[in-house]
Short mmCIF file of C-alpha atoms (C1' of nucleotides) in Angstrom, two decimals:
data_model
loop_
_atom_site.label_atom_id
_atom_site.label_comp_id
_atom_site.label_asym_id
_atom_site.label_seq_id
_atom_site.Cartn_x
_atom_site.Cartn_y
_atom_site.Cartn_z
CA UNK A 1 27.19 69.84 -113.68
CA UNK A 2 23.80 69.20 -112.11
CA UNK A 3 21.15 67.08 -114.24
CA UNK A 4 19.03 69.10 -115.77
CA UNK A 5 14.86 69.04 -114.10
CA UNK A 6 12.46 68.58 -116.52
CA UNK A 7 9.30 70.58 -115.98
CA UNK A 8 6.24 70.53 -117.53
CA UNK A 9 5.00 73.25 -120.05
CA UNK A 10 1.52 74.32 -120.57
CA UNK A 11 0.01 77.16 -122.53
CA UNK A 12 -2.73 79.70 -120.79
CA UNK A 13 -4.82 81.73 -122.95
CA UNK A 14 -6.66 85.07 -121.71
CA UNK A 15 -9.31 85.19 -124.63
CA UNK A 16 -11.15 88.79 -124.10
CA UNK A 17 -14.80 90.05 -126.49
CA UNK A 18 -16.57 93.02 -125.80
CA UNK A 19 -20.47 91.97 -125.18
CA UNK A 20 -22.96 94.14 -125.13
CA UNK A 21 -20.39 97.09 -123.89
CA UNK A 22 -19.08 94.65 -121.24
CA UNK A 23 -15.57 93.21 -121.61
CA UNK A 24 -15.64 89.41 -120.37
CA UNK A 25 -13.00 86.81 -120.89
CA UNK A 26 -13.38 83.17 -121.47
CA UNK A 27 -12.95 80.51 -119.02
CA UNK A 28 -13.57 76.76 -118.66
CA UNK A 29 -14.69 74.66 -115.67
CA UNK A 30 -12.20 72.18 -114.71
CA UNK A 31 -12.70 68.84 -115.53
CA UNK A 32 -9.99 66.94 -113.68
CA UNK A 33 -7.61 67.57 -110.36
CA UNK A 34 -6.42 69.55 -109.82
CA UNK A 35 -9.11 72.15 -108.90
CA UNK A 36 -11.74 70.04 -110.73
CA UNK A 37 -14.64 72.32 -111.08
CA UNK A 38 -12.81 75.14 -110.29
CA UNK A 39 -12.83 77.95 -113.27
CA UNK A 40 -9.45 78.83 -114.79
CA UNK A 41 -7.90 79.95 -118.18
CA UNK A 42 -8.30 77.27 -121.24
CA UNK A 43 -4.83 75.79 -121.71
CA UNK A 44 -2.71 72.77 -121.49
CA UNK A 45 0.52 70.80 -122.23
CA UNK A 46 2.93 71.92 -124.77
CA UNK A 47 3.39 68.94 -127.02
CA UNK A 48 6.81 68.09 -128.90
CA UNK A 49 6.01 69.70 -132.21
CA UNK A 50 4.33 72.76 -132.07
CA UNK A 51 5.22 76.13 -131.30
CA UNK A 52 4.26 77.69 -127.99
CA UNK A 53 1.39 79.92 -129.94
CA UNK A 54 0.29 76.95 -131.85
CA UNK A 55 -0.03 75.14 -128.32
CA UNK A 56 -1.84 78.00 -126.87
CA UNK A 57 -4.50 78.35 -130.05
CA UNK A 58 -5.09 74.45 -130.12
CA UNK A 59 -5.48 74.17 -126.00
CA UNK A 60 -7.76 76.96 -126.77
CA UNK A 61 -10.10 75.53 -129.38
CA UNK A 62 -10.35 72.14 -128.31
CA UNK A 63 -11.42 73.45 -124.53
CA UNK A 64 -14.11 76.23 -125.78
CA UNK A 65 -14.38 76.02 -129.11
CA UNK A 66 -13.20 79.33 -129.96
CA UNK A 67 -11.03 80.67 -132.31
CA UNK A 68 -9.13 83.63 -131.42
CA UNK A 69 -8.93 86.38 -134.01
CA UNK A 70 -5.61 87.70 -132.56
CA UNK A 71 -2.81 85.93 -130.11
CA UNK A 72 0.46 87.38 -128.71
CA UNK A 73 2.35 86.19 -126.09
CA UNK A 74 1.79 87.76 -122.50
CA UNK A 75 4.34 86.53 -119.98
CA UNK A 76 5.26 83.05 -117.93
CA UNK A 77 4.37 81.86 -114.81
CA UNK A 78 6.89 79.65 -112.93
CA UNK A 79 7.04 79.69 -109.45
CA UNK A 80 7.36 76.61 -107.28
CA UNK A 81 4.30 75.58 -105.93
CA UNK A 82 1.73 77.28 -108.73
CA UNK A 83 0.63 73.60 -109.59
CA UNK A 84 0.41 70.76 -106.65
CA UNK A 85 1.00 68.17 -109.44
CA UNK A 86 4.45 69.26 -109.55
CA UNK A 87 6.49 71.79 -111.46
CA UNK A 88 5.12 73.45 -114.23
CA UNK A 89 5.68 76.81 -115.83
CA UNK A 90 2.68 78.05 -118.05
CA UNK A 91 3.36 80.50 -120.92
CA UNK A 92 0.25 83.16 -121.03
CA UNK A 93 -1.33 84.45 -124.15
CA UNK A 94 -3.44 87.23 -124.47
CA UNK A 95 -6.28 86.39 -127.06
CA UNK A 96 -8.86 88.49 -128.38
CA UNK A 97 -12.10 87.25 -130.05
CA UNK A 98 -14.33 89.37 -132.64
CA UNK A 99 -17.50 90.11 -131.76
CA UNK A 100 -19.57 88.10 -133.69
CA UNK A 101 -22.11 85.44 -132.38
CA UNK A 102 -20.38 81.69 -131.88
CA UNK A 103 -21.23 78.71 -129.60
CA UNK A 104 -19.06 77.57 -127.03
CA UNK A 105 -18.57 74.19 -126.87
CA UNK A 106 -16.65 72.81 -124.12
CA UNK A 107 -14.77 69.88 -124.30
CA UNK A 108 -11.70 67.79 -123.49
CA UNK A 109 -10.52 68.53 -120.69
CA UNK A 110 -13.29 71.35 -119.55
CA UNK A 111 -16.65 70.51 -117.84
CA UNK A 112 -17.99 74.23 -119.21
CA UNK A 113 -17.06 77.26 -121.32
CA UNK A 114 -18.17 80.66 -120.99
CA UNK A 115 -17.92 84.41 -121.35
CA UNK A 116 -17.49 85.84 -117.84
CA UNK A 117 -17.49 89.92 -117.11
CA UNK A 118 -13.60 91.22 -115.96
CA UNK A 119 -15.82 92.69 -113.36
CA UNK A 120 -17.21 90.13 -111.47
CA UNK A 121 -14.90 86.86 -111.78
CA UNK A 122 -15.35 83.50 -110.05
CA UNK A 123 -12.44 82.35 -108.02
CA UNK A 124 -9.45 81.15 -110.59
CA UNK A 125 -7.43 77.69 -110.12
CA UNK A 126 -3.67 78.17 -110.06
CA UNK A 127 -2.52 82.15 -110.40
CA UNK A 128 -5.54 82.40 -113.31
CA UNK A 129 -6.12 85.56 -111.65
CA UNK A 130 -2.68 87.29 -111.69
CA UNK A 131 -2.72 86.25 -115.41
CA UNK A 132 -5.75 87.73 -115.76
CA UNK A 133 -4.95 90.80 -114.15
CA UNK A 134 -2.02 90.86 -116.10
CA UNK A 135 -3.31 90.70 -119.37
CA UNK A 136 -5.80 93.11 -118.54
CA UNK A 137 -2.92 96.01 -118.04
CA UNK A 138 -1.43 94.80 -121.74
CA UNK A 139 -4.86 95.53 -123.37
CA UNK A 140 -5.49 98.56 -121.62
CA UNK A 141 -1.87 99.42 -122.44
CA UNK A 142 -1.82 98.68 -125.76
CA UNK A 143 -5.38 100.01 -126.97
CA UNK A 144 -3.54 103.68 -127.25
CA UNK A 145 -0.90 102.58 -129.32
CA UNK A 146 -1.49 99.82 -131.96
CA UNK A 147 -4.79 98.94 -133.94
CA UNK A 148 -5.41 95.84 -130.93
CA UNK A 149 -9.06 97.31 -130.38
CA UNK A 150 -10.05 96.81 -133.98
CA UNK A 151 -9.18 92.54 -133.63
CA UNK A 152 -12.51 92.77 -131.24
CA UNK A 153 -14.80 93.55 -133.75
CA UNK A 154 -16.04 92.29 -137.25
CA UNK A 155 -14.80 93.11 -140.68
CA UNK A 156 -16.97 96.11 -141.13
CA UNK A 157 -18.03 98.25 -138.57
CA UNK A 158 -19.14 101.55 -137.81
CA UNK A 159 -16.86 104.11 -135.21
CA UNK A 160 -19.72 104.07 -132.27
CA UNK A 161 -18.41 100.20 -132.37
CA UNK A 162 -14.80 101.34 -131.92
CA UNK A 163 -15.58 103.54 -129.60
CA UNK A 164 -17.73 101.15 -127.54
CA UNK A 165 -15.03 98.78 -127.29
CA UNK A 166 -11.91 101.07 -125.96
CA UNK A 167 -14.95 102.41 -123.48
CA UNK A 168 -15.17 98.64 -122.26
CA UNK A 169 -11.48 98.21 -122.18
CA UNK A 170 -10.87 101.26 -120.24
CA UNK A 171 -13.64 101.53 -118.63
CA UNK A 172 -14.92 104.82 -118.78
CA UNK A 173 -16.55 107.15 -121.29
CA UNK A 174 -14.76 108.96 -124.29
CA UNK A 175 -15.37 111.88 -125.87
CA UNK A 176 -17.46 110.87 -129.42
CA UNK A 177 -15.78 114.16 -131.13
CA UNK A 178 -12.27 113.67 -129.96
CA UNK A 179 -12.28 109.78 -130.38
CA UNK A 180 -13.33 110.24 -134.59
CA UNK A 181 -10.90 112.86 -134.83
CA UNK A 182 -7.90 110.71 -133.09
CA UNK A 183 -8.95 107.30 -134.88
CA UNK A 184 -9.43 108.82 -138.33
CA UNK A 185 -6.17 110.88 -138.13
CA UNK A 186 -3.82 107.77 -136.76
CA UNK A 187 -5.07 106.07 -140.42
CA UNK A 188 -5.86 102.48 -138.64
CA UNK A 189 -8.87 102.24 -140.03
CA UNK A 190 -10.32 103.25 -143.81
CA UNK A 191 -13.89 103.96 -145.31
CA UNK A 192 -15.43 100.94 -146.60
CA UNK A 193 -18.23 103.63 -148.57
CA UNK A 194 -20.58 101.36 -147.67
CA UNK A 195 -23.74 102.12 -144.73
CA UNK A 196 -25.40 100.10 -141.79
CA UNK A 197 -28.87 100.79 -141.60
CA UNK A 198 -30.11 99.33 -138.34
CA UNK A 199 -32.90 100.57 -136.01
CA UNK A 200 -34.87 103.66 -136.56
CA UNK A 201 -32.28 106.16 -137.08
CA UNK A 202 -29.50 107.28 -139.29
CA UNK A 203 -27.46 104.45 -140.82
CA UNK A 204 -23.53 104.61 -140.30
CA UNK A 205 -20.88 104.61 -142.14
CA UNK A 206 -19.23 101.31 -142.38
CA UNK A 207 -15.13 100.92 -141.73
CA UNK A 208 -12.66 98.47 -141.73
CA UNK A 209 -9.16 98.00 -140.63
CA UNK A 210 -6.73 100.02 -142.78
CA UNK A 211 -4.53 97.93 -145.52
CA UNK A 212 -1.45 99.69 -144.52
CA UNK A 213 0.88 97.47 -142.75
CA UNK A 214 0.95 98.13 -138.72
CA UNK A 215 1.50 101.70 -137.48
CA UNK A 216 3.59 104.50 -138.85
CA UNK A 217 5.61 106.45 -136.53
CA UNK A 218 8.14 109.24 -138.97
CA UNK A 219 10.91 111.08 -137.96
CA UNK B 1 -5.85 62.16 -122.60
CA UNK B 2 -2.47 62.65 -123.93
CA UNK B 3 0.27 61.90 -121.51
CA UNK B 4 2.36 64.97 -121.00
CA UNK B 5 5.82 65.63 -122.82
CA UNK B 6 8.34 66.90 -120.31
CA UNK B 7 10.44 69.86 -121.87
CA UNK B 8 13.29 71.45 -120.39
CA UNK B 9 12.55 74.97 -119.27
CA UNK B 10 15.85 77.13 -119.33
CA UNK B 11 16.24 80.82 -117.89
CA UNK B 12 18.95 83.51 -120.07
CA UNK B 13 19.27 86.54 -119.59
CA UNK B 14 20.28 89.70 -121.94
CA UNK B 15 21.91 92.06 -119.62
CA UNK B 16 22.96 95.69 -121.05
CA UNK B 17 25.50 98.44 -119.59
CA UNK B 18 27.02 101.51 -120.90
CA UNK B 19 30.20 101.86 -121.38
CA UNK B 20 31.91 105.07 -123.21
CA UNK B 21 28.87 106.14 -124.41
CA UNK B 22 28.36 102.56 -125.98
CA UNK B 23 25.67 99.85 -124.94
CA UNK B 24 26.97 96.69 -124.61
CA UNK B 25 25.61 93.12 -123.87
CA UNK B 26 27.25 90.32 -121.97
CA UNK B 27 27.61 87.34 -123.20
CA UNK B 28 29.87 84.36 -122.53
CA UNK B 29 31.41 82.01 -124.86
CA UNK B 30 29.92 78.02 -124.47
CA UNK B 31 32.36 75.74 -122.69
CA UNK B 32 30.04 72.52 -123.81
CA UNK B 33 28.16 71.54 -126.56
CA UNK B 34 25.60 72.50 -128.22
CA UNK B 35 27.35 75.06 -130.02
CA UNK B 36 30.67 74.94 -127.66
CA UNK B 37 32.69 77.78 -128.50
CA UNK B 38 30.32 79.93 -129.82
CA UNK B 39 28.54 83.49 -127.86
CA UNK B 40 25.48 82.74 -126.59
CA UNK B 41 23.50 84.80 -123.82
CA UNK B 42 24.07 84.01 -119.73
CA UNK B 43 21.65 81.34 -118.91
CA UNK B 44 20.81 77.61 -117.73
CA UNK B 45 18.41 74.85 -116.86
CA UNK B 46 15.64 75.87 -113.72
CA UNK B 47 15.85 74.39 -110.53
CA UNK B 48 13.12 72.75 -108.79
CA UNK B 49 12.77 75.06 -106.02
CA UNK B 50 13.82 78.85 -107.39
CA UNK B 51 11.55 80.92 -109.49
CA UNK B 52 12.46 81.94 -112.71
CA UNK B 53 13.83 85.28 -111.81
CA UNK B 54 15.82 83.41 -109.12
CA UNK B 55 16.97 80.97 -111.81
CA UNK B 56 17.85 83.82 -114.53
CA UNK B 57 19.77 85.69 -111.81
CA UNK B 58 21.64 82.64 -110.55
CA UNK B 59 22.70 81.34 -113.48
CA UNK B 60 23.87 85.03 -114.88
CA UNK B 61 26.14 85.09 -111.73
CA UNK B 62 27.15 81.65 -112.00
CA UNK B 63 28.20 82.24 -115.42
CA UNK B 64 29.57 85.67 -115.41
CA UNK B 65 29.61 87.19 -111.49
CA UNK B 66 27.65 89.47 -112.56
CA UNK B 67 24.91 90.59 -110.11
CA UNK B 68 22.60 92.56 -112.36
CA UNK B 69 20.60 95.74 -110.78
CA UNK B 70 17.96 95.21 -112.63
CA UNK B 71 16.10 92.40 -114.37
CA UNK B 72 12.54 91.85 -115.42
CA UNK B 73 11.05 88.90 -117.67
CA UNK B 74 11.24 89.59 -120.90
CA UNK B 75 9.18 86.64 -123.30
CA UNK B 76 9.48 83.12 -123.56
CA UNK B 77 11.18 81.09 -126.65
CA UNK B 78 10.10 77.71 -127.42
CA UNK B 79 10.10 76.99 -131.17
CA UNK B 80 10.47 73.41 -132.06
CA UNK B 81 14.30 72.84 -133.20
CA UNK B 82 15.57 75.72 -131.01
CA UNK B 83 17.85 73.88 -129.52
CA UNK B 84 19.74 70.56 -130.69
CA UNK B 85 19.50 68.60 -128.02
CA UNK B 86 15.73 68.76 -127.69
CA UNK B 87 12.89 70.42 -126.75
CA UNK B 88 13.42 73.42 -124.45
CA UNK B 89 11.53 76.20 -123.92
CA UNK B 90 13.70 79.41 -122.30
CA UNK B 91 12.20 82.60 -120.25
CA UNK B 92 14.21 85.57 -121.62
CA UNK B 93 15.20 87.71 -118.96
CA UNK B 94 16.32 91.74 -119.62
CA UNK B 95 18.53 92.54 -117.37
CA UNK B 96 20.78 96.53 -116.59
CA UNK B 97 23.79 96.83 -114.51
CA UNK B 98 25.14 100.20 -113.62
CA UNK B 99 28.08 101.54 -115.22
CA UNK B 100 30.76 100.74 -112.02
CA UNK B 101 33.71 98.91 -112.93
CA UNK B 102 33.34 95.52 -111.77
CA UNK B 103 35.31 92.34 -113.63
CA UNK B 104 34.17 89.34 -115.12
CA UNK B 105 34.15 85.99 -114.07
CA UNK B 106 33.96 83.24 -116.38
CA UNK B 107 33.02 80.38 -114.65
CA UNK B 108 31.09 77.34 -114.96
CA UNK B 109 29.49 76.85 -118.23
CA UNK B 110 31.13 79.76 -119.35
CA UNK B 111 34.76 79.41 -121.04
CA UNK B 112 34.97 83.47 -121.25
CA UNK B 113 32.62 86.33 -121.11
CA UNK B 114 32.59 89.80 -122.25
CA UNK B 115 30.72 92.66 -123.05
CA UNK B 116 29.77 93.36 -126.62
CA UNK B 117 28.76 96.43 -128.40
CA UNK B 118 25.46 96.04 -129.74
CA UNK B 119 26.71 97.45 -132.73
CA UNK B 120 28.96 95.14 -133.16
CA UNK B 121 27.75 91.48 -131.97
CA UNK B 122 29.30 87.97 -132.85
CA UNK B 123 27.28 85.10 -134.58
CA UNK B 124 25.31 83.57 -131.40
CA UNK B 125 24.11 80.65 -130.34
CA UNK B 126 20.22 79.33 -130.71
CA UNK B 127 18.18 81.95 -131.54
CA UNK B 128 19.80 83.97 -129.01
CA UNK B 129 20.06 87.10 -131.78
CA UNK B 130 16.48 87.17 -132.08
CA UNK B 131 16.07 87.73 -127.89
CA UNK B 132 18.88 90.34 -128.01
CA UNK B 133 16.64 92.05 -130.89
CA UNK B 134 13.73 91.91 -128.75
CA UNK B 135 15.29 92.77 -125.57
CA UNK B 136 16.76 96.11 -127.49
CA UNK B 137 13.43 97.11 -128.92
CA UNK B 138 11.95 96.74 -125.34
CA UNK B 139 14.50 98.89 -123.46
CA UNK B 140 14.39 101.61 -126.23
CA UNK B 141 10.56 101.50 -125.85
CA UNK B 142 10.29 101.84 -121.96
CA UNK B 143 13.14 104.45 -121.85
CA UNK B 144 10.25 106.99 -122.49
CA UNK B 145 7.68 106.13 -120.27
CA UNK B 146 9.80 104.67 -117.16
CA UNK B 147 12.47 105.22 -115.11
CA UNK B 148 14.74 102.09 -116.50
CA UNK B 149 17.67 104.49 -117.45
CA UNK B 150 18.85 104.89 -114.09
CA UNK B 151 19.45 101.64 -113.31
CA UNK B 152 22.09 101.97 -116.08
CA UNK B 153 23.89 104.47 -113.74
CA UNK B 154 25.24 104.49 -110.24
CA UNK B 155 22.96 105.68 -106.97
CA UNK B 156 24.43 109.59 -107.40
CA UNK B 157 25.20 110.55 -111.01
CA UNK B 158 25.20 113.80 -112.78
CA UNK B 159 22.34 114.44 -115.99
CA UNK B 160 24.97 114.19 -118.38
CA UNK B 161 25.60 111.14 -117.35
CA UNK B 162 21.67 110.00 -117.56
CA UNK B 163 21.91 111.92 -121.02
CA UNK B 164 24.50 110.23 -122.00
CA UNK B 165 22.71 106.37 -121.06
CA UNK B 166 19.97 107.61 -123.08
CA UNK B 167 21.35 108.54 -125.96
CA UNK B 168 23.99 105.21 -126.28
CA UNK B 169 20.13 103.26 -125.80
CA UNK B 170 18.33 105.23 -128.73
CA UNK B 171 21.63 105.74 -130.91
CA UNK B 172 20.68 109.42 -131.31
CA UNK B 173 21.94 112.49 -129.80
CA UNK B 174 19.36 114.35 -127.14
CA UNK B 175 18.99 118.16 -126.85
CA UNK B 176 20.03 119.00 -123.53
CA UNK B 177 17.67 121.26 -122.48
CA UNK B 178 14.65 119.80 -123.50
CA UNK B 179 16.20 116.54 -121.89
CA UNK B 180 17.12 118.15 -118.45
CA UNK B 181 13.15 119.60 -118.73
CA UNK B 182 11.36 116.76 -119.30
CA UNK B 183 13.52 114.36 -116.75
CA UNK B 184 13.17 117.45 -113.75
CA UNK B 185 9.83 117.62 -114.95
CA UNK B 186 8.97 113.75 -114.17
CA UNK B 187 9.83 113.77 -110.85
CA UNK B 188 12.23 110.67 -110.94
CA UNK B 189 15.33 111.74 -110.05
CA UNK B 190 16.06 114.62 -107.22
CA UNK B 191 18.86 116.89 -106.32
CA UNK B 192 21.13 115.54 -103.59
CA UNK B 193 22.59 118.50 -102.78
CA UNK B 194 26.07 117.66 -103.64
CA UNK B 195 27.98 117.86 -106.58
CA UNK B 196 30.70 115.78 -108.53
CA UNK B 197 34.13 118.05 -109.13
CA UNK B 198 36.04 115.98 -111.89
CA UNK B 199 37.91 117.30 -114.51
CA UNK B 200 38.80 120.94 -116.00
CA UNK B 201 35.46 122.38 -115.75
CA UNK B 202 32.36 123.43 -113.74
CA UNK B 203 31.46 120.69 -111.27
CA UNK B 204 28.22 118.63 -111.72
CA UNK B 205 25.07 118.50 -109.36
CA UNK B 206 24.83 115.46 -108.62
CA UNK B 207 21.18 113.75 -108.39
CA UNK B 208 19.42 109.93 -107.33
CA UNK B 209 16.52 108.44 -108.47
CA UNK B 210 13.76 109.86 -106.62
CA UNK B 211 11.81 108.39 -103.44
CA UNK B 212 8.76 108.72 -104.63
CA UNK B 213 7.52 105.13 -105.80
CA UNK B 214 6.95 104.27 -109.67
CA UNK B 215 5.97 107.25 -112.22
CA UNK B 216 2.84 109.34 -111.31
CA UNK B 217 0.05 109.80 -113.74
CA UNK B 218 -2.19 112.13 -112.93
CA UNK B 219 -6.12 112.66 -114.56
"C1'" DA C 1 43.57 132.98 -121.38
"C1'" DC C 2 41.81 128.97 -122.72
"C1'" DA C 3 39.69 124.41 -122.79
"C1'" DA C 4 35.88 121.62 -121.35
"C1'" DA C 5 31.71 120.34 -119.66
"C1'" DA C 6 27.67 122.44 -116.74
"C1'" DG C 7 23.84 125.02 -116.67
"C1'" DT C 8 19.90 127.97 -118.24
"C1'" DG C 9 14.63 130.30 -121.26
"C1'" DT C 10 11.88 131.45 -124.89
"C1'" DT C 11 9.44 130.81 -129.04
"C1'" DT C 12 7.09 127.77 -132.12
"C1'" DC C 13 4.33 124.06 -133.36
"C1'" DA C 14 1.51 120.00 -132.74
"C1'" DA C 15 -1.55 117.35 -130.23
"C1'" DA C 16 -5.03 116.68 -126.51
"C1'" DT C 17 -9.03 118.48 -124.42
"C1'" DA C 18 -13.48 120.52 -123.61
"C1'" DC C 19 -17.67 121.41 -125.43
"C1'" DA C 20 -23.24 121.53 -128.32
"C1'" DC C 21 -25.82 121.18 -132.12
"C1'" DC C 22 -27.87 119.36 -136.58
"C1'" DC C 23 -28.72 114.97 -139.55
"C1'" DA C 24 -30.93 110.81 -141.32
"C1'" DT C 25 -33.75 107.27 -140.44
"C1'" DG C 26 -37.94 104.27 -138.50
"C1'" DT C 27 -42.19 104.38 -136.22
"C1'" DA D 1 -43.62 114.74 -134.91
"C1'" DC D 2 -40.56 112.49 -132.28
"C1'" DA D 3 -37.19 109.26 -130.70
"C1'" DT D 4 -32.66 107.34 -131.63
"C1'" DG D 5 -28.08 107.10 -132.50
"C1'" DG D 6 -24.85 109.29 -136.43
"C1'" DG D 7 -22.10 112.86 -137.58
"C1'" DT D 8 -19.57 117.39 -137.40
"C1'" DG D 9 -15.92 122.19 -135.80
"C1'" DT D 10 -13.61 125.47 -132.89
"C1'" DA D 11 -11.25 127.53 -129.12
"C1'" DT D 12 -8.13 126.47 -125.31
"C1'" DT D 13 -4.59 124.28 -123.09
"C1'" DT D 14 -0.71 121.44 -122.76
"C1'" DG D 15 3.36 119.30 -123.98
"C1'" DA D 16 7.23 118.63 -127.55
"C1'" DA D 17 10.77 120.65 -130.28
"C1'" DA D 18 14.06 123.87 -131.93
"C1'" DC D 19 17.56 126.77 -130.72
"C1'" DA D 20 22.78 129.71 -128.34
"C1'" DC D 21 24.99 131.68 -124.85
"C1'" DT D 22 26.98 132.23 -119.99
"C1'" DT D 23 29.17 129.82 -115.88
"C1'" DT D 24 32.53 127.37 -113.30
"C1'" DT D 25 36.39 124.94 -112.83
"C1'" DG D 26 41.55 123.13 -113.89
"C1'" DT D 27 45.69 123.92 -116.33
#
DNA sequence: ACAAAAGTGTTTCAAATACACCCATGT
DNA sequence: ACATGGGTGTATTTGAAACACTTTTGT
């Protein structure tokens, strides 16, 4: 029996917010080789006594700073040669972070952290951008069936909010009729009977994720 | 900076069939410790030059001689404690083979393996259990929105027979001809012209998946 | 003739889509 | 009064679901 190879295992995060109807995901400058200076996902080593999620969320906050309001796993990356230090195999997590104003404050191992538009990204160290890309389909995937959208926003918040953040996801417009209808009959979300007044024109109503436990599907 | 803990990253896979209108799972029983003699999923330690899809396959026809027909990565397991002997971290794969009688080969690690009704599974190894829950609840799911089900069958098989794969995956009887509509109606199969004579009845068209590359969406 | 699986259409219901105007507020 | 985003309803189309009988073969 051959002697088992240890590689090493590191954590990747994909951390997405909606900004200002722009969907942009977080990534840190590289302190160290390799590709020092190069952007890339926040992440790092798996260390002995924490779960892979707990690795990912603590990679995560000590890099940027940021604490993501939702993680699930995406996928792994293994292949030979993905990392000229040697063999490594990085487990991805898709993050999502609420929109609601925060400093970034790199650290650690990262020489910067910032919010960068899906639209126009920087060159990624290591296969960043597959991961990326990756993660990307999942959101865009999942928005139609679970309650993800509603971890990229605050507490309260009216539907035009909603509705601006599946339009950054996906990318184009929705219909405002159609999208109230489908959002209010799925039950995901509940009124709050509370208002937002804000700006010089009606105030909206305020809603907030519904208490009922994930998503109902009968029969 | 921390120095980095090596872990060792292991590949196993949880390959279905159907068989007599039953899905089953392979699994072998452990030859060595941990957990010698127990069930446990297909699977081994990574290589330093093979991917992890090379290492998931490799080991599942090391283990079994099983070549699979189709596998794709499922999630990765990596809980502290997982496994006695230290930290490891395995990529779960989900693998299909097509219903064509083929035998087993223990070999290796492997002191026996067998298929196993779903329904009906052993106590397993590691949190193996878990990844067979997961793997099920993933195959069910992309049975409706993919062509998966016909790598469960071989390259010419009569709609009965990708009814019958179908229903063994969701545990619930289809109606046939809303089942023949909607699978005509996709576009992923097509006639071949011929037709399967077997038994004391009418003969069966026989079909294949279609040419046409991955599932259109249109809009 | 009978047994056994193959094959075939229509009706009903639910959900998705397309589409345009009035409402409440601040200035 | 007007500018700004908030809020609302209906008609049409599309896809899902329910449902039973005839056909072709082997014995």
């Amino acid at each position: 029996m051959p002697i088992p190879t240890p590689a090493m295992v590191t954590t990747d995060c994909a951390v997405f917010r909606v900004s200002e109807h722009k969907l942009e995901v977080l990534l840190i400058a590289r302190a160290n080789a390799p590709f020092a200076g190069c952007w890339a996902l926040p992440g790092g080593f798996l260390e002995p006594d924490e779960t892979l999620a707990e690795c990912a969320a603590r990679e995560l906050v000590e890099e940027t700073g940021v604490v993501p309001d939702y993680l699930e796993q995406l996928a792994s990356y293994g292949d030979p040669g993905r990392d000229p230090r040697g063999r490594t195999v990085t487990i991805a997590y898709l993050g999502l972070k609420s929109d609601t104003a925060q400093s970034l404050a790199a650290a650690d191992d990262a020489a910067d952290a910032r919010w960068f538009a899906v639209s126009s990204l920087p060159s990624l160290a290591f296969d960043h951008a597959r991961i990326i890309a990756d993660a990307l389909t999942r959101l865009r995937a999942k928005l139609s069936y679970s309650s993800i959208a509603l971890k990229l926003l605050p507490a309260e918040f009216p539907l035009s909010a909603l509705q601006n953040v599946c339009e950054a996801i996906l990318g184009h417009p929705l219909d405002k009729r159609n999208f109230r209808k489908q959002i209010l009959g799925l039950g995901v979300v509940e009124d709050t009977g509370r208002r937002q007044r804000l700006g010089q024109h009606r105030p909206a109503m305020l809603y907030r994720a519904a208490t009922t436990r994930g998503i109902q599907i009968f029969r």
